[in-house]
Amino acid sequence: MSDKEAFTENDWRRLLASFGEDPNRPGLHETPARVAKAWKHWTSGYDQDPVEILKAFEDGAEEYNELIVVRGIPVYSHCEHHLAPFFGKATVGYLPNGKIVGLSKLTRLVDVFAKRLQVQERMTIQIANALMEALEPKAVGVVVKCRHMCMESRGIRTPGEETITSAMLGELQPNLALRTEFLALARD
């Protein structure tokens, strides 16, 4: 048996049967194949290297010394505790130090970490650390706001609550003015 044993359509059929369903009934007949394909997509972040995504450019950054912020980045992930979805938006910003990255790469970076089983707190710092490692900027800031279905649909059942996490690295930690500017830009 390998370390990465495949979860097959048969396993999804068994799961459906364990709920008391008939996996062969017309509405569920193709569900195991669809679910297997969906989970492959939802966990595709494991197969991606975040640093490879962040191809840096020096052209265009030589005299730019202000924050670059992309906000409203969609987050769709699954919590590692219940496999329940959580979703929301991320804001990612950095203060360049001679290198910039294509703006769409910040969205792809968020997606890499969101497409893994996660806790929001870890995902937030993973995004910040990857950006810091790849670009070596003066500062990195990440704010993530998500709704968690494990809280909304079971347990405490609190619909609409948002969890907000942040990571501030480099000059954003000691520099209150820079931190305030980033948080103002991150605000909806």
PDB file of N, CA and C in Angstrom, residues 47-105:
ATOM      1  N   ASP A  47      -0.334  20.151  -5.222  1.00  0.00           N
ATOM      2  CA  ASP A  47       0.516  19.873  -6.378  1.00  0.00           C
ATOM      3  C   ASP A  47       1.190  21.132  -6.931  1.00  0.00           C
ATOM      4  N   GLN A  48       1.025  22.278  -6.263  1.00  0.00           N
ATOM      5  CA  GLN A  48       1.571  23.533  -6.771  1.00  0.00           C
ATOM      6  C   GLN A  48       2.597  24.106  -5.805  1.00  0.00           C
ATOM      7  N   ASP A  49       3.657  24.649  -6.354  1.00  0.00           N
ATOM      8  CA  ASP A  49       4.701  25.297  -5.570  1.00  0.00           C
ATOM      9  C   ASP A  49       4.435  26.794  -5.577  1.00  0.00           C
ATOM     10  N   PRO A  50       4.102  27.379  -4.426  1.00  0.00           N
ATOM     11  CA  PRO A  50       3.750  28.796  -4.397  1.00  0.00           C
ATOM     12  C   PRO A  50       4.885  29.714  -4.861  1.00  0.00           C
ATOM     13  N   VAL A  51       6.125  29.356  -4.591  1.00  0.00           N
ATOM     14  CA  VAL A  51       7.242  30.214  -4.983  1.00  0.00           C
ATOM     15  C   VAL A  51       7.398  30.241  -6.507  1.00  0.00           C
ATOM     16  N   GLU A  52       7.112  29.119  -7.173  1.00  0.00           N
ATOM     17  CA  GLU A  52       7.185  29.084  -8.637  1.00  0.00           C
ATOM     18  C   GLU A  52       6.155  30.012  -9.272  1.00  0.00           C
ATOM     19  N   ILE A  53       5.014  30.176  -8.628  1.00  0.00           N
ATOM     20  CA  ILE A  53       3.954  31.037  -9.152  1.00  0.00           C
ATOM     21  C   ILE A  53       4.387  32.500  -9.129  1.00  0.00           C
ATOM     22  N   LEU A  54       5.186  32.866  -8.147  1.00  0.00           N
ATOM     23  CA  LEU A  54       5.531  34.272  -7.916  1.00  0.00           C
ATOM     24  C   LEU A  54       6.782  34.704  -8.694  1.00  0.00           C
ATOM     25  N   LYS A  55       6.689  34.644 -10.009  1.00  0.00           N
ATOM     26  CA  LYS A  55       7.796  35.095 -10.849  1.00  0.00           C
ATOM     27  C   LYS A  55       7.937  36.608 -10.673  1.00  0.00           C
ATOM     28  N   ALA A  56       9.108  37.031 -10.212  1.00  0.00           N
ATOM     29  CA  ALA A  56       9.343  38.449  -9.908  1.00  0.00           C
ATOM     30  C   ALA A  56       9.921  39.178 -11.112  1.00  0.00           C
ATOM     31  N   PHE A  57       9.594  40.470 -11.188  1.00  0.00           N
ATOM     32  CA  PHE A  57      10.125  41.351 -12.226  1.00  0.00           C
ATOM     33  C   PHE A  57      10.853  42.510 -11.556  1.00  0.00           C
ATOM     34  N   GLU A  58      11.970  42.904 -12.121  1.00  0.00           N
ATOM     35  CA  GLU A  58      12.654  44.094 -11.623  1.00  0.00           C
ATOM     36  C   GLU A  58      12.251  45.312 -12.434  1.00  0.00           C
ATOM     37  N   ASP A  59      11.886  45.094 -13.694  1.00  0.00           N
ATOM     38  CA  ASP A  59      11.448  46.184 -14.556  1.00  0.00           C
ATOM     39  C   ASP A  59      10.122  46.739 -14.037  1.00  0.00           C
ATOM     40  N   GLY A  60      10.072  48.021 -13.808  1.00  0.00           N
ATOM     41  CA  GLY A  60       8.852  48.646 -13.311  1.00  0.00           C
ATOM     42  C   GLY A  60       8.864  48.869 -11.819  1.00  0.00           C
ATOM     43  N   ALA A  61       9.827  48.270 -11.126  1.00  0.00           N
ATOM     44  CA  ALA A  61       9.868  48.379  -9.669  1.00  0.00           C
ATOM     45  C   ALA A  61      10.989  49.283  -9.188  1.00  0.00           C
ATOM     46  N   GLU A  62      11.833  49.722 -10.119  1.00  0.00           N
ATOM     47  CA  GLU A  62      13.047  50.414  -9.698  1.00  0.00           C
ATOM     48  C   GLU A  62      12.812  51.654  -8.837  1.00  0.00           C
ATOM     49  N   GLU A  63      11.731  52.377  -9.066  1.00  0.00           N
ATOM     50  CA  GLU A  63      11.498  53.580  -8.262  1.00  0.00           C
ATOM     51  C   GLU A  63      10.181  53.535  -7.503  1.00  0.00           C
ATOM     52  N   TYR A  64       9.523  52.411  -7.503  1.00  0.00           N
ATOM     53  CA  TYR A  64       8.234  52.317  -6.816  1.00  0.00           C
ATOM     54  C   TYR A  64       8.466  51.899  -5.376  1.00  0.00           C
ATOM     55  N   ASN A  65       8.026  52.746  -4.446  1.00  0.00           N
ATOM     56  CA  ASN A  65       8.265  52.448  -3.028  1.00  0.00           C
ATOM     57  C   ASN A  65       7.021  52.665  -2.172  1.00  0.00           C
ATOM     58  N   GLU A  66       5.869  52.358  -2.737  1.00  0.00           N
ATOM     59  CA  GLU A  66       4.604  52.443  -2.014  1.00  0.00           C
ATOM     60  C   GLU A  66       3.960  51.056  -1.993  1.00  0.00           C
ATOM     61  N   LEU A  67       2.949  50.914  -1.161  1.00  0.00           N
ATOM     62  CA  LEU A  67       2.247  49.631  -1.059  1.00  0.00           C
ATOM     63  C   LEU A  67       1.556  49.243  -2.368  1.00  0.00           C
ATOM     64  N   ILE A  68       1.582  47.986  -2.667  1.00  0.00           N
ATOM     65  CA  ILE A  68       0.813  47.395  -3.761  1.00  0.00           C
ATOM     66  C   ILE A  68      -0.166  46.439  -3.091  1.00  0.00           C
ATOM     67  N   VAL A  69      -1.461  46.660  -3.297  1.00  0.00           N
ATOM     68  CA  VAL A  69      -2.487  45.891  -2.589  1.00  0.00           C
ATOM     69  C   VAL A  69      -3.525  45.368  -3.582  1.00  0.00           C
ATOM     70  N   VAL A  70      -3.824  44.086  -3.495  1.00  0.00           N
ATOM     71  CA  VAL A  70      -4.933  43.498  -4.249  1.00  0.00           C
ATOM     72  C   VAL A  70      -5.937  43.008  -3.217  1.00  0.00           C
ATOM     73  N   ARG A  71      -7.165  43.495  -3.318  1.00  0.00           N
ATOM     74  CA  ARG A  71      -8.180  43.073  -2.355  1.00  0.00           C
ATOM     75  C   ARG A  71      -9.355  42.445  -3.082  1.00  0.00           C
ATOM     76  N   GLY A  72     -10.165  41.746  -2.323  1.00  0.00           N
ATOM     77  CA  GLY A  72     -11.319  41.064  -2.909  1.00  0.00           C
ATOM     78  C   GLY A  72     -10.948  39.760  -3.589  1.00  0.00           C
ATOM     79  N   ILE A  73      -9.812  39.181  -3.221  1.00  0.00           N
ATOM     80  CA  ILE A  73      -9.385  37.903  -3.811  1.00  0.00           C
ATOM     81  C   ILE A  73     -10.277  36.789  -3.245  1.00  0.00           C
ATOM     82  N   PRO A  74     -10.949  36.026  -4.101  1.00  0.00           N
ATOM     83  CA  PRO A  74     -11.835  34.971  -3.600  1.00  0.00           C
ATOM     84  C   PRO A  74     -11.073  33.856  -2.896  1.00  0.00           C
ATOM     85  N   VAL A  75     -11.635  33.401  -1.787  1.00  0.00           N
ATOM     86  CA  VAL A  75     -11.085  32.280  -1.031  1.00  0.00           C
ATOM     87  C   VAL A  75     -12.163  31.209  -0.945  1.00  0.00           C
ATOM     88  N   TYR A  76     -11.851  30.007  -1.439  1.00  0.00           N
ATOM     89  CA  TYR A  76     -12.718  28.838  -1.290  1.00  0.00           C
ATOM     90  C   TYR A  76     -11.833  27.721  -0.782  1.00  0.00           C
ATOM     91  N   SER A  77     -12.077  27.270   0.438  1.00  0.00           N
ATOM     92  CA  SER A  77     -11.242  26.244   1.038  1.00  0.00           C
ATOM     93  C   SER A  77     -12.100  25.279   1.840  1.00  0.00           C
ATOM     94  N   HIS A  78     -11.438  24.307   2.461  1.00  0.00           N
ATOM     95  CA  HIS A  78     -12.108  23.326   3.328  1.00  0.00           C
ATOM     96  C   HIS A  78     -11.321  23.198   4.614  1.00  0.00           C
ATOM     97  N   CYS A  79     -12.030  23.225   5.722  1.00  0.00           N
ATOM     98  CA  CYS A  79     -11.346  23.116   7.005  1.00  0.00           C
ATOM     99  C   CYS A  79     -10.868  21.688   7.213  1.00  0.00           C
ATOM    100  N   GLU A  80      -9.727  21.580   7.832  1.00  0.00           N
ATOM    101  CA  GLU A  80      -9.140  20.258   8.035  1.00  0.00           C
ATOM    102  C   GLU A  80      -9.810  19.492   9.164  1.00  0.00           C
ATOM    103  N   HIS A  81     -10.631  20.152   9.955  1.00  0.00           N
ATOM    104  CA  HIS A  81     -11.264  19.476  11.089  1.00  0.00           C
ATOM    105  C   HIS A  81     -12.536  18.732  10.708  1.00  0.00           C
ATOM    106  N   HIS A  82     -13.328  19.300   9.776  1.00  0.00           N
ATOM    107  CA  HIS A  82     -14.601  18.684   9.406  1.00  0.00           C
ATOM    108  C   HIS A  82     -14.748  18.481   7.897  1.00  0.00           C
ATOM    109  N   LEU A  83     -13.751  18.928   7.120  1.00  0.00           N
ATOM    110  CA  LEU A  83     -13.816  18.942   5.656  1.00  0.00           C
ATOM    111  C   LEU A  83     -14.957  19.834   5.168  1.00  0.00           C
ATOM    112  N   ALA A  84     -15.421  20.725   6.020  1.00  0.00           N
ATOM    113  CA  ALA A  84     -16.491  21.646   5.654  1.00  0.00           C
ATOM    114  C   ALA A  84     -15.898  22.849   4.926  1.00  0.00           C
ATOM    115  N   PRO A  85     -16.661  23.408   3.985  1.00  0.00           N
ATOM    116  CA  PRO A  85     -16.149  24.569   3.260  1.00  0.00           C
ATOM    117  C   PRO A  85     -16.043  25.799   4.150  1.00  0.00           C
ATOM    118  N   PHE A  86     -15.069  26.635   3.836  1.00  0.00           N
ATOM    119  CA  PHE A  86     -15.070  28.009   4.312  1.00  0.00           C
ATOM    120  C   PHE A  86     -14.715  28.893   3.133  1.00  0.00           C
ATOM    121  N   PHE A  87     -15.265  30.099   3.130  1.00  0.00           N
ATOM    122  CA  PHE A  87     -15.117  30.940   1.947  1.00  0.00           C
ATOM    123  C   PHE A  87     -15.177  32.406   2.350  1.00  0.00           C
ATOM    124  N   GLY A  88     -14.591  33.228   1.521  1.00  0.00           N
ATOM    125  CA  GLY A  88     -14.595  34.657   1.772  1.00  0.00           C
ATOM    126  C   GLY A  88     -13.669  35.366   0.808  1.00  0.00           C
ATOM    127  N   LYS A  89     -12.961  36.360   1.356  1.00  0.00           N
ATOM    128  CA  LYS A  89     -12.080  37.171   0.516  1.00  0.00           C
ATOM    129  C   LYS A  89     -10.779  37.442   1.254  1.00  0.00           C
ATOM    130  N   ALA A  90      -9.738  37.617   0.445  1.00  0.00           N
ATOM    131  CA  ALA A  90      -8.427  37.950   0.993  1.00  0.00           C
ATOM    132  C   ALA A  90      -7.942  39.262   0.397  1.00  0.00           C
ATOM    133  N   THR A  91      -7.135  39.949   1.176  1.00  0.00           N
ATOM    134  CA  THR A  91      -6.399  41.114   0.713  1.00  0.00           C
ATOM    135  C   THR A  91      -4.927  40.811   0.915  1.00  0.00           C
ATOM    136  N   VAL A  92      -4.150  41.018  -0.139  1.00  0.00           N
ATOM    137  CA  VAL A  92      -2.718  40.762  -0.075  1.00  0.00           C
ATOM    138  C   VAL A  92      -2.002  42.008  -0.554  1.00  0.00           C
ATOM    139  N   GLY A  93      -1.030  42.461   0.240  1.00  0.00           N
ATOM    140  CA  GLY A  93      -0.268  43.637  -0.147  1.00  0.00           C
ATOM    141  C   GLY A  93       1.189  43.494   0.223  1.00  0.00           C
ATOM    142  N   TYR A  94       2.028  44.273  -0.460  1.00  0.00           N
ATOM    143  CA  TYR A  94       3.445  44.261  -0.136  1.00  0.00           C
ATOM    144  C   TYR A  94       4.073  45.595  -0.512  1.00  0.00           C
ATOM    145  N   LEU A  95       5.180  45.877   0.117  1.00  0.00           N
ATOM    146  CA  LEU A  95       5.976  47.068  -0.155  1.00  0.00           C
ATOM    147  C   LEU A  95       7.238  46.574  -0.860  1.00  0.00           C
ATOM    148  N   PRO A  96       7.344  46.820  -2.183  1.00  0.00           N
ATOM    149  CA  PRO A  96       8.446  46.217  -2.934  1.00  0.00           C
ATOM    150  C   PRO A  96       9.821  46.732  -2.504  1.00  0.00           C
ATOM    151  N   ASN A  97      10.792  45.892  -2.789  1.00  0.00           N
ATOM    152  CA  ASN A  97      12.186  46.222  -2.505  1.00  0.00           C
ATOM    153  C   ASN A  97      12.998  45.934  -3.764  1.00  0.00           C
ATOM    154  N   GLY A  98      12.560  46.553  -4.874  1.00  0.00           N
ATOM    155  CA  GLY A  98      13.259  46.359  -6.138  1.00  0.00           C
ATOM    156  C   GLY A  98      12.666  45.308  -7.032  1.00  0.00           C
ATOM    157  N   LYS A  99      11.692  44.524  -6.542  1.00  0.00           N
ATOM    158  CA  LYS A  99      11.045  43.487  -7.353  1.00  0.00           C
ATOM    159  C   LYS A  99       9.534  43.583  -7.186  1.00  0.00           C
ATOM    160  N   ILE A 100       8.823  43.360  -8.286  1.00  0.00           N
ATOM    161  CA  ILE A 100       7.357  43.282  -8.235  1.00  0.00           C
ATOM    162  C   ILE A 100       6.932  41.964  -8.858  1.00  0.00           C
ATOM    163  N   VAL A 101       5.678  41.635  -8.684  1.00  0.00           N
ATOM    164  CA  VAL A 101       5.124  40.401  -9.236  1.00  0.00           C
ATOM    165  C   VAL A 101       3.847  40.766  -9.987  1.00  0.00           C
ATOM    166  N   GLY A 102       3.522  39.994 -11.022  1.00  0.00           N
ATOM    167  CA  GLY A 102       2.267  40.226 -11.734  1.00  0.00           C
ATOM    168  C   GLY A 102       1.098  40.164 -10.762  1.00  0.00           C
ATOM    169  N   LEU A 103       0.179  41.096 -10.880  1.00  0.00           N
ATOM    170  CA  LEU A 103      -0.918  41.203  -9.907  1.00  0.00           C
ATOM    171  C   LEU A 103      -1.763  39.942  -9.843  1.00  0.00           C
ATOM    172  N   SER A 104      -1.961  39.273 -10.971  1.00  0.00           N
ATOM    173  CA  SER A 104      -2.764  38.038 -10.962  1.00  0.00           C
ATOM    174  C   SER A 104      -2.082  36.937 -10.162  1.00  0.00           C
ATOM    175  N   LYS A 105      -0.765  37.048  -9.989  1.00  0.00           N
ATOM    176  CA  LYS A 105      -0.035  36.022  -9.237  1.00  0.00           C
ATOM    177  C   LYS A 105      -0.430  36.034  -7.765  1.00  0.00           C
TER     178      LYS A 105
END
